[in-house]
PDB file of C-alpha atoms in Angstrom:
ATOM      1  CA  MET A 490     -20.695   0.785 -11.750  1.00 87.00           C
ATOM      2  CA  ASN A 491     -18.390  -1.169  -9.438  1.00 89.00           C
ATOM      3  CA  ILE A 492     -17.047  -4.612  -8.521  1.00 90.00           C
ATOM      4  CA  LYS A 493     -20.314  -5.426  -6.852  1.00 89.00           C
ATOM      5  CA  SER A 494     -22.209  -4.915 -10.106  1.00 91.00           C
ATOM      6  CA  LEU A 495     -19.606  -7.044 -11.899  1.00 91.00           C
ATOM      7  CA  LEU A 496     -20.016  -9.882  -9.419  1.00 90.00           C
ATOM      8  CA  LYS A 497     -23.777  -9.639  -9.786  1.00 89.00           C
ATOM      9  CA  ASN A 498     -23.338  -9.985 -13.563  1.00 90.00           C
ATOM     10  CA  GLU A 499     -24.979  -6.645 -14.136  1.00 91.00           C
ATOM     11  CA  ILE A 500     -21.983  -5.445 -16.121  1.00 92.00           C
ATOM     12  CA  THR A 501     -19.079  -7.100 -17.926  1.00 92.00           C
ATOM     13  CA  GLN A 502     -15.437  -6.948 -16.915  1.00 92.00           C
ATOM     14  CA  GLU A 503     -14.771  -4.906 -20.074  1.00 93.00           C
ATOM     15  CA  GLU A 504     -17.326  -2.310 -19.042  1.00 93.00           C
ATOM     16  CA  LEU A 505     -15.849  -1.967 -15.590  1.00 92.00           C
ATOM     17  CA  LEU A 506     -12.332  -1.657 -16.999  1.00 94.00           C
ATOM     18  CA  ASN A 507     -13.504   1.082 -19.360  1.00 92.00           C
ATOM     19  CA  TYR A 508     -15.234   2.830 -16.517  1.00 91.00           C
ATOM     20  CA  TYR A 509     -12.068   2.875 -14.414  1.00 90.00           C
ATOM     21  CA  ASN A 510      -9.848   3.579 -17.405  1.00 90.00           C
ATOM     22  CA  ALA A 511      -7.973   0.376 -16.610  1.00 93.00           C
ATOM     23  CA  THR A 512      -6.208  -2.110 -18.835  1.00 94.00           C
ATOM     24  CA  ILE A 513      -5.070  -5.651 -18.223  1.00 95.00           C
ATOM     25  CA  THR A 514      -1.789  -7.009 -19.537  1.00 94.00           C
ATOM     26  CA  TYR A 515      -0.766 -10.629 -19.153  1.00 95.00           C
ATOM     27  CA  GLU A 516       2.966 -10.974 -18.578  1.00 94.00           C
ATOM     28  CA  ASP A 517       5.615 -13.434 -17.479  1.00 93.00           C
ATOM     29  CA  LEU A 518       5.935 -12.295 -13.881  1.00 92.00           C
ATOM     30  CA  PRO A 519       8.283 -13.774 -11.273  1.00 90.00           C
ATOM     31  CA  GLU A 520       6.919 -16.919  -9.707  1.00 88.00           C
ATOM     32  CA  GLY A 521       4.781 -16.134  -6.675  1.00 86.00           C
ATOM     33  CA  VAL A 522       3.687 -12.740  -7.988  1.00 87.00           C
ATOM     34  CA  ASN A 523       0.091 -13.055  -9.137  1.00 90.00           C
ATOM     35  CA  GLY A 524      -0.329  -9.533 -10.334  1.00 89.00           C
ATOM     36  CA  PHE A 525       0.159  -5.886  -9.579  1.00 86.00           C
ATOM     37  CA  LEU A 526      -1.157  -2.482 -10.419  1.00 85.00           C
ATOM     38  CA  PHE A 527       0.283   0.898 -11.184  1.00 83.00           C
ATOM     39  CA  SER A 528      -1.237   4.075 -12.486  1.00 81.00           C
ATOM     40  CA  TYR A 529       0.322   6.275 -15.113  1.00 82.00           C
ATOM     41  CA  LYS A 530      -1.245   9.277 -16.867  1.00 81.00           C
ATOM     42  CA  ASN A 531      -4.626   8.469 -15.350  1.00 81.00           C
ATOM     43  CA  ILE A 532      -4.541   4.928 -16.672  1.00 87.00           C
ATOM     44  CA  TYR A 533      -4.669   2.058 -14.239  1.00 88.00           C
ATOM     45  CA  ASN A 534      -2.420  -0.683 -15.513  1.00 91.00           C
ATOM     46  CA  ILE A 535      -3.164  -4.131 -14.200  1.00 92.00           C
ATOM     47  CA  PHE A 536      -0.532  -6.787 -14.770  1.00 93.00           C
ATOM     48  CA  ILE A 537      -1.434 -10.415 -14.357  1.00 95.00           C
ATOM     49  CA  ASN A 538       0.953 -13.354 -14.289  1.00 95.00           C
ATOM     50  CA  LYS A 539       0.107 -15.327 -17.394  1.00 95.00           C
ATOM     51  CA  ALA A 540       1.242 -18.580 -15.799  1.00 96.00           C
ATOM     52  CA  LEU A 541      -1.756 -18.495 -13.461  1.00 95.00           C
ATOM     53  CA  SER A 542      -4.797 -20.725 -13.874  1.00 95.00           C
ATOM     54  CA  TYR A 543      -7.996 -19.228 -15.275  1.00 94.00           C
ATOM     55  CA  TYR A 544      -9.519 -19.046 -11.804  1.00 93.00           C
ATOM     56  CA  MET A 545      -6.450 -17.423 -10.239  1.00 93.00           C
ATOM     57  CA  LYS A 546      -6.299 -14.880 -13.062  1.00 94.00           C
ATOM     58  CA  LYS A 547      -9.912 -13.903 -12.380  1.00 93.00           C
ATOM     59  CA  LYS A 548      -9.259 -13.722  -8.652  1.00 92.00           C
ATOM     60  CA  THR A 549      -6.159 -11.590  -9.143  1.00 92.00           C
ATOM     61  CA  ILE A 550      -7.990  -9.234 -11.499  1.00 94.00           C
ATOM     62  CA  LEU A 551     -10.663  -8.762  -8.830  1.00 93.00           C
ATOM     63  CA  HIS A 552      -7.957  -8.110  -6.249  1.00 89.00           C
ATOM     64  CA  GLU A 553      -6.365  -5.412  -8.414  1.00 88.00           C
ATOM     65  CA  LEU A 554      -9.760  -3.907  -9.234  1.00 92.00           C
ATOM     66  CA  ALA A 555     -10.384  -3.723  -5.500  1.00 89.00           C
ATOM     67  CA  HIS A 556      -7.229  -1.611  -5.173  1.00 83.00           C
ATOM     68  CA  ILE A 557      -8.577   0.745  -7.839  1.00 85.00           C
ATOM     69  CA  GLU A 558     -11.940   0.984  -6.180  1.00 86.00           C
ATOM     70  CA  LEU A 559     -10.312   1.624  -2.810  1.00 81.00           C
ATOM     71  CA  ASN A 560      -8.242   4.378  -4.389  1.00 74.00           C
ATOM     72  CA  GLN A 561     -11.396   6.078  -5.506  1.00 69.00           C
ATOM     73  CA  LEU A 562     -13.198   5.986  -2.205  1.00 64.00           C
ATOM     74  CA  ASN A 563     -13.541   9.380  -0.612  1.00 55.00           C
ATOM     75  CA  GLN A 564     -11.793  10.023   2.684  1.00 54.00           C
ATOM     76  CA  ILE A 565     -14.861   9.420   4.844  1.00 53.00           C
ATOM     77  CA  ASP A 566     -15.521   6.042   3.233  1.00 58.00           C
ATOM     78  CA  ARG A 567     -11.868   5.200   3.612  1.00 58.00           C
ATOM     79  CA  ASP A 568     -11.812   6.089   7.291  1.00 59.00           C
ATOM     80  CA  MET A 569     -14.837   3.868   7.836  1.00 56.00           C
ATOM     81  CA  PHE A 570     -13.071   1.076   6.026  1.00 56.00           C
ATOM     82  CA  GLU A 571      -9.659   1.552   7.641  1.00 57.00           C
ATOM     83  CA  PHE A 572     -10.697   0.092  10.970  1.00 51.00           C
ATOM     84  CA  LYS A 573     -11.273  -3.266   9.341  1.00 51.00           C
ATOM     85  CA  ILE A 574      -7.709  -3.457   8.096  1.00 51.00           C
ATOM     86  CA  ASN A 575      -4.886  -4.928  10.089  1.00 49.00           C
ATOM     87  CA  LYS A 576      -2.244  -4.957   7.434  1.00 49.00           C
ATOM     88  CA  TYR A 577      -1.626  -2.655   4.570  1.00 49.00           C
ATOM     89  CA  GLU A 578      -1.420  -5.244   1.854  1.00 51.00           C
ATOM     90  CA  ASP A 579      -4.533  -7.130   2.832  1.00 67.00           C
ATOM     91  CA  GLU A 580      -6.880  -4.222   2.285  1.00 75.00           C
ATOM     92  CA  ALA A 581      -7.896  -5.243  -1.240  1.00 80.00           C
ATOM     93  CA  ASP A 582      -8.678  -8.776  -0.065  1.00 82.00           C
ATOM     94  CA  ILE A 583     -10.664  -7.532   2.904  1.00 79.00           C
ATOM     95  CA  TYR A 584     -12.526  -5.118   0.663  1.00 81.00           C
ATOM     96  CA  LEU A 585     -13.346  -7.937  -1.768  1.00 85.00           C
ATOM     97  CA  LYS A 586     -14.529 -10.137   1.072  1.00 84.00           C
ATOM     98  CA  SER A 587     -16.874  -7.431   2.320  1.00 82.00           C
ATOM     99  CA  ILE A 588     -18.294  -7.055  -1.202  1.00 84.00           C
ATOM    100  CA  LEU A 589     -18.707 -10.818  -1.576  1.00 84.00           C
ATOM    101  CA  MET A 590     -20.664 -10.925   1.647  1.00 83.00           C
ATOM    102  CA  GLU A 591     -23.084  -8.352   0.277  1.00 78.00           C
ATOM    103  CA  VAL A 592     -23.579  -9.998  -3.128  1.00 75.00           C
TER     104      VAL A 592
ATOM    105  CA  MET B 687      -3.742  11.526  15.416  1.00 46.00           C
ATOM    106  CA  TYR B 688      -4.448  12.171  19.067  1.00 46.00           C
ATOM    107  CA  TYR B 689      -6.847  14.474  20.799  1.00 46.00           C
ATOM    108  CA  ASN B 690      -7.244  16.403  24.041  1.00 45.00           C
ATOM    109  CA  ASP B 691     -10.387  16.042  26.163  1.00 50.00           C
ATOM    110  CA  LYS B 692     -12.173  18.628  23.995  1.00 47.00           C
ATOM    111  CA  LYS B 693     -11.630  16.330  21.014  1.00 47.00           C
ATOM    112  CA  GLU B 694      -9.346  18.899  19.428  1.00 44.00           C
ATOM    113  CA  VAL B 695      -6.544  17.512  17.360  1.00 43.00           C
ATOM    114  CA  LEU B 696      -3.323  17.986  19.271  1.00 40.00           C
ATOM    115  CA  CYS B 697      -0.903  16.439  16.892  1.00 45.00           C
ATOM    116  CA  VAL B 698      -0.900  14.382  13.755  1.00 56.00           C
ATOM    117  CA  ASN B 699       1.475  11.552  14.350  1.00 72.00           C
ATOM    118  CA  TYR B 700       1.894  10.174  10.864  1.00 79.00           C
ATOM    119  CA  ILE B 701       5.061   8.248  11.497  1.00 84.00           C
ATOM    120  CA  GLY B 702       3.679   6.551  14.608  1.00 87.00           C
ATOM    121  CA  GLU B 703       0.533   5.546  12.785  1.00 85.00           C
ATOM    122  CA  PHE B 704       2.548   4.355   9.821  1.00 87.00           C
ATOM    123  CA  ILE B 705       4.762   2.179  12.019  1.00 90.00           C
ATOM    124  CA  LYS B 706       1.745   0.797  13.846  1.00 90.00           C
ATOM    125  CA  LYS B 707       0.034  -0.013  10.565  1.00 88.00           C
ATOM    126  CA  TYR B 708       3.176  -1.709   9.301  1.00 89.00           C
ATOM    127  CA  ARG B 709       3.529  -3.694  12.537  1.00 92.00           C
ATOM    128  CA  GLY B 710       0.000  -5.016  12.057  1.00 90.00           C
ATOM    129  CA  ASP B 711      -0.598  -8.136  14.093  1.00 91.00           C
ATOM    130  CA  MET B 712       2.977  -8.385  15.345  1.00 92.00           C
ATOM    131  CA  SER B 713       3.192  -7.617  19.071  1.00 94.00           C
ATOM    132  CA  LEU B 714       4.838  -4.449  20.355  1.00 93.00           C
ATOM    133  CA  ARG B 715       7.478  -6.549  22.083  1.00 95.00           C
ATOM    134  CA  ASP B 716       8.287  -8.597  18.983  1.00 94.00           C
ATOM    135  CA  PHE B 717       8.558  -5.594  16.718  1.00 95.00           C
ATOM    136  CA  ALA B 718      10.562  -3.628  19.298  1.00 95.00           C
ATOM    137  CA  LYS B 719      12.937  -6.574  19.534  1.00 95.00           C
ATOM    138  CA  LYS B 720      13.289  -6.584  15.751  1.00 94.00           C
ATOM    139  CA  CYS B 721      14.105  -2.861  15.891  1.00 94.00           C
ATOM    140  CA  ASP B 722      16.417  -3.326  18.870  1.00 94.00           C
ATOM    141  CA  ILE B 723      14.622  -0.677  20.930  1.00 94.00           C
ATOM    142  CA  SER B 724      12.517  -1.007  24.080  1.00 95.00           C
ATOM    143  CA  HIS B 725       8.835  -1.823  23.666  1.00 94.00           C
ATOM    144  CA  THR B 726       7.873   1.103  25.872  1.00 93.00           C
ATOM    145  CA  HIS B 727       9.747   3.489  23.592  1.00 92.00           C
ATOM    146  CA  LEU B 728       8.137   1.919  20.522  1.00 94.00           C
ATOM    147  CA  ASP B 729       4.735   2.325  22.167  1.00 93.00           C
ATOM    148  CA  SER B 730       5.468   6.016  22.788  1.00 91.00           C
ATOM    149  CA  ILE B 731       6.609   6.516  19.194  1.00 90.00           C
ATOM    150  CA  GLU B 732       3.449   4.907  17.847  1.00 90.00           C
ATOM    151  CA  LYS B 733       1.283   7.045  20.118  1.00 87.00           C
ATOM    152  CA  GLY B 734       3.332  10.190  19.567  1.00 85.00           C
ATOM    153  CA  TYR B 735       3.565  10.846  23.276  1.00 83.00           C
ATOM    154  CA  ASP B 736       4.825   9.142  26.401  1.00 85.00           C
ATOM    155  CA  PRO B 737       1.746   7.495  28.010  1.00 84.00           C
ATOM    156  CA  ARG B 738       3.250   7.938  31.473  1.00 86.00           C
ATOM    157  CA  SER B 739       4.094  11.630  31.293  1.00 84.00           C
ATOM    158  CA  GLY B 740       1.835  12.692  28.402  1.00 81.00           C
ATOM    159  CA  LYS B 741       4.758  14.562  26.880  1.00 81.00           C
ATOM    160  CA  PRO B 742       5.392  14.392  23.123  1.00 81.00           C
ATOM    161  CA  VAL B 743       7.960  11.782  22.247  1.00 83.00           C
ATOM    162  CA  ARG B 744      11.335  12.674  20.806  1.00 82.00           C
ATOM    163  CA  VAL B 745      12.983  10.222  18.468  1.00 84.00           C
ATOM    164  CA  THR B 746      16.682  10.166  17.745  1.00 87.00           C
ATOM    165  CA  VAL B 747      18.043   9.590  14.257  1.00 86.00           C
ATOM    166  CA  ASP B 748      19.642   6.422  15.560  1.00 89.00           C
ATOM    167  CA  THR B 749      16.231   5.066  16.620  1.00 91.00           C
ATOM    168  CA  LEU B 750      14.700   6.070  13.285  1.00 90.00           C
ATOM    169  CA  LYS B 751      17.465   4.150  11.546  1.00 91.00           C
ATOM    170  CA  LYS B 752      16.762   1.086  13.646  1.00 93.00           C
ATOM    171  CA  ILE B 753      13.043   1.198  12.920  1.00 93.00           C
ATOM    172  CA  ALA B 754      13.553   1.843   9.205  1.00 92.00           C
ATOM    173  CA  ASN B 755      16.002  -1.022   9.106  1.00 92.00           C
ATOM    174  CA  ALA B 756      13.475  -3.380  10.688  1.00 93.00           C
ATOM    175  CA  MET B 757      10.971  -2.258   8.050  1.00 91.00           C
ATOM    176  CA  ASN B 758      13.486  -2.891   5.258  1.00 88.00           C
ATOM    177  CA  MET B 759      13.493   0.706   4.149  1.00 86.00           C
ATOM    178  CA  SER B 760      15.693   3.770   4.365  1.00 85.00           C
ATOM    179  CA  VAL B 761      15.045   6.568   6.857  1.00 85.00           C
ATOM    180  CA  ASN B 762      14.105   8.781   3.890  1.00 81.00           C
ATOM    181  CA  ASP B 763      11.533   6.249   2.731  1.00 80.00           C
ATOM    182  CA  LEU B 764      10.154   5.931   6.222  1.00 84.00           C
ATOM    183  CA  LEU B 765       9.701   9.699   6.532  1.00 82.00           C
ATOM    184  CA  ILE B 766       8.262  10.125   3.075  1.00 77.00           C
ATOM    185  CA  GLN B 767       5.978   7.128   3.073  1.00 75.00           C
ATOM    186  CA  SER B 768       4.589   7.954   6.484  1.00 75.00           C
ATOM    187  CA  GLY B 769       3.684  11.409   5.162  1.00 68.00           C
ATOM    188  CA  ASP B 770       5.740  13.277   7.750  1.00 67.00           C
ATOM    189  CA  VAL B 771       8.098  14.669   5.182  1.00 66.00           C
ATOM    190  CA  LYS B 772       7.159  15.702   1.675  1.00 60.00           C
ATOM    191  CA  ILE B 773       9.532  14.600  -1.023  1.00 55.00           C
ATOM    192  CA  GLU B 774       9.883  18.200  -2.238  1.00 55.00           C
ATOM    193  CA  ASP B 775      11.032  19.179   1.261  1.00 59.00           C
ATOM    194  CA  LEU B 776      13.943  16.826   0.878  1.00 57.00           C
ATOM    195  CA  ASN B 777      14.766  18.580  -2.385  1.00 53.00           C
ATOM    196  CA  MET B 778      15.473  15.385  -4.217  1.00 53.00           C
ATOM    197  CA  GLU B 779      14.310  13.615  -7.318  1.00 49.00           C
ATOM    198  CA  LEU B 780      11.396  11.300  -6.827  1.00 45.00           C
ATOM    199  CA  PRO B 781      12.852   7.801  -7.021  1.00 48.00           C
ATOM    200  CA  GLU B 782      11.202   5.617  -9.673  1.00 45.00           C
ATOM    201  CA  THR B 783       9.702   3.264  -7.152  1.00 41.00           C
ATOM    202  CA  HIS B 784       7.878   6.023  -5.291  1.00 43.00           C
ATOM    203  CA  LYS B 785       5.847   6.865  -8.310  1.00 45.00           C
ATOM    204  CA  PHE B 786       3.741   3.783  -7.815  1.00 47.00           C
ATOM    205  CA  ASP B 787       2.577   3.008  -4.366  1.00 55.00           C
ATOM    206  CA  GLU B 788       1.620  -0.462  -5.430  1.00 58.00           C
ATOM    207  CA  LEU B 789       5.145  -1.275  -6.492  1.00 67.00           C
ATOM    208  CA  GLU B 790       6.462  -0.385  -3.060  1.00 68.00           C
ATOM    209  CA  ILE B 791       3.832  -2.557  -1.452  1.00 66.00           C
ATOM    210  CA  LEU B 792       4.509  -5.312  -3.936  1.00 72.00           C
ATOM    211  CA  PHE B 793       8.247  -5.306  -3.266  1.00 79.00           C
ATOM    212  CA  SER B 794       7.800  -5.303   0.492  1.00 75.00           C
ATOM    213  CA  LYS B 795       5.065  -7.931   0.317  1.00 73.00           C
ATOM    214  CA  TYR B 796       7.266 -10.269  -1.697  1.00 78.00           C
ATOM    215  CA  LYS B 797      10.573  -9.230  -0.141  1.00 78.00           C
ATOM    216  CA  ASP B 798      11.376 -12.842   0.737  1.00 81.00           C
ATOM    217  CA  ILE B 799      10.842 -14.258  -2.730  1.00 85.00           C
ATOM    218  CA  LEU B 800      11.804 -11.463  -5.117  1.00 86.00           C
ATOM    219  CA  THR B 801      15.391 -11.415  -6.253  1.00 88.00           C
ATOM    220  CA  ASP B 802      16.977  -8.223  -7.538  1.00 87.00           C
ATOM    221  CA  ASP B 803      16.559  -9.635 -11.047  1.00 89.00           C
ATOM    222  CA  ASP B 804      12.833 -10.113 -10.424  1.00 89.00           C
ATOM    223  CA  LYS B 805      12.536  -6.526  -9.286  1.00 87.00           C
ATOM    224  CA  GLU B 806      14.345  -5.366 -12.394  1.00 88.00           C
ATOM    225  CA  THR B 807      11.974  -7.461 -14.523  1.00 89.00           C
ATOM    226  CA  ILE B 808       8.967  -5.797 -12.912  1.00 89.00           C
ATOM    227  CA  LYS B 809      10.478  -2.342 -13.288  1.00 87.00           C
ATOM    228  CA  PHE B 810      11.247  -3.121 -16.930  1.00 90.00           C
ATOM    229  CA  ILE B 811       7.643  -4.217 -17.553  1.00 91.00           C
ATOM    230  CA  ILE B 812       6.408  -0.975 -16.023  1.00 89.00           C
ATOM    231  CA  GLU B 813       8.797   1.157 -18.062  1.00 88.00           C
ATOM    232  CA  LYS B 814       7.750  -0.647 -21.226  1.00 91.00           C
ATOM    233  CA  ARG B 815       4.086  -0.013 -20.472  1.00 91.00           C
ATOM    234  CA  LYS B 816       4.782   3.638 -19.729  1.00 89.00           C
ATOM    235  CA  LYS B 817       6.515   4.044 -23.081  1.00 90.00           C
ATOM    236  CA  ASP B 818       3.540   2.427 -24.818  1.00 91.00           C
ATOM    237  CA  ILE B 819       1.195   4.856 -23.087  1.00 89.00           C
ATOM    238  CA  ASP B 820       3.426   7.791 -24.076  1.00 88.00           C
ATOM    239  CA  LYS B 821       3.233   6.704 -27.700  1.00 87.00           C
ATOM    240  CA  GLN B 822      -0.573   6.597 -27.683  1.00 80.00           C
TER     241      GLN B 822
END
């Protein structure tokens, strides 16, 4: 159960969120901030800017889910992945891209 | 991390790796200029040793301040976030923002557009959510 299976329509977004123990909240966020993630008491809390278009919301959710999935990778997987990253904050996007190429 | 010719780990240079990661695509010279230190010194700090002599690099507090400043963070943050110093070693309370890695990244990512009010809004949203979770 992962983003790849979600993108392949094998599972629903709800199922993946349950699997990761993640919730999505739509909020009025400062302009320019699409979304963010923080974990608290083993719950991943995804916040999405409710002013975004439907497409951007979906894209941002995928971006935040990528952060969760990256968090859960074991160290060996992470080390393999690290070399692809130039900048800290782009890792979720790069991870998503690599999944999209496989799907 | 760097190794000797037997591939044994000689030293884990967290701070150097952290700075290098932060620098990303920016050139050594450009980032060194931003820090107001020489690019050769920055190179040594990132590597953890002086490439010419092979000796471990020593960094002054003044240089650390300059680098932290260029990264828009305090020296404490630089040491903690790089993993060189554990927060418990500093014997201080964990600041709110350190509890969520993502928030730190978020604030630094949007440092040019987020006002202090925006940051407060985000912190407020997080606190609210935490209280909701506590109630559950």
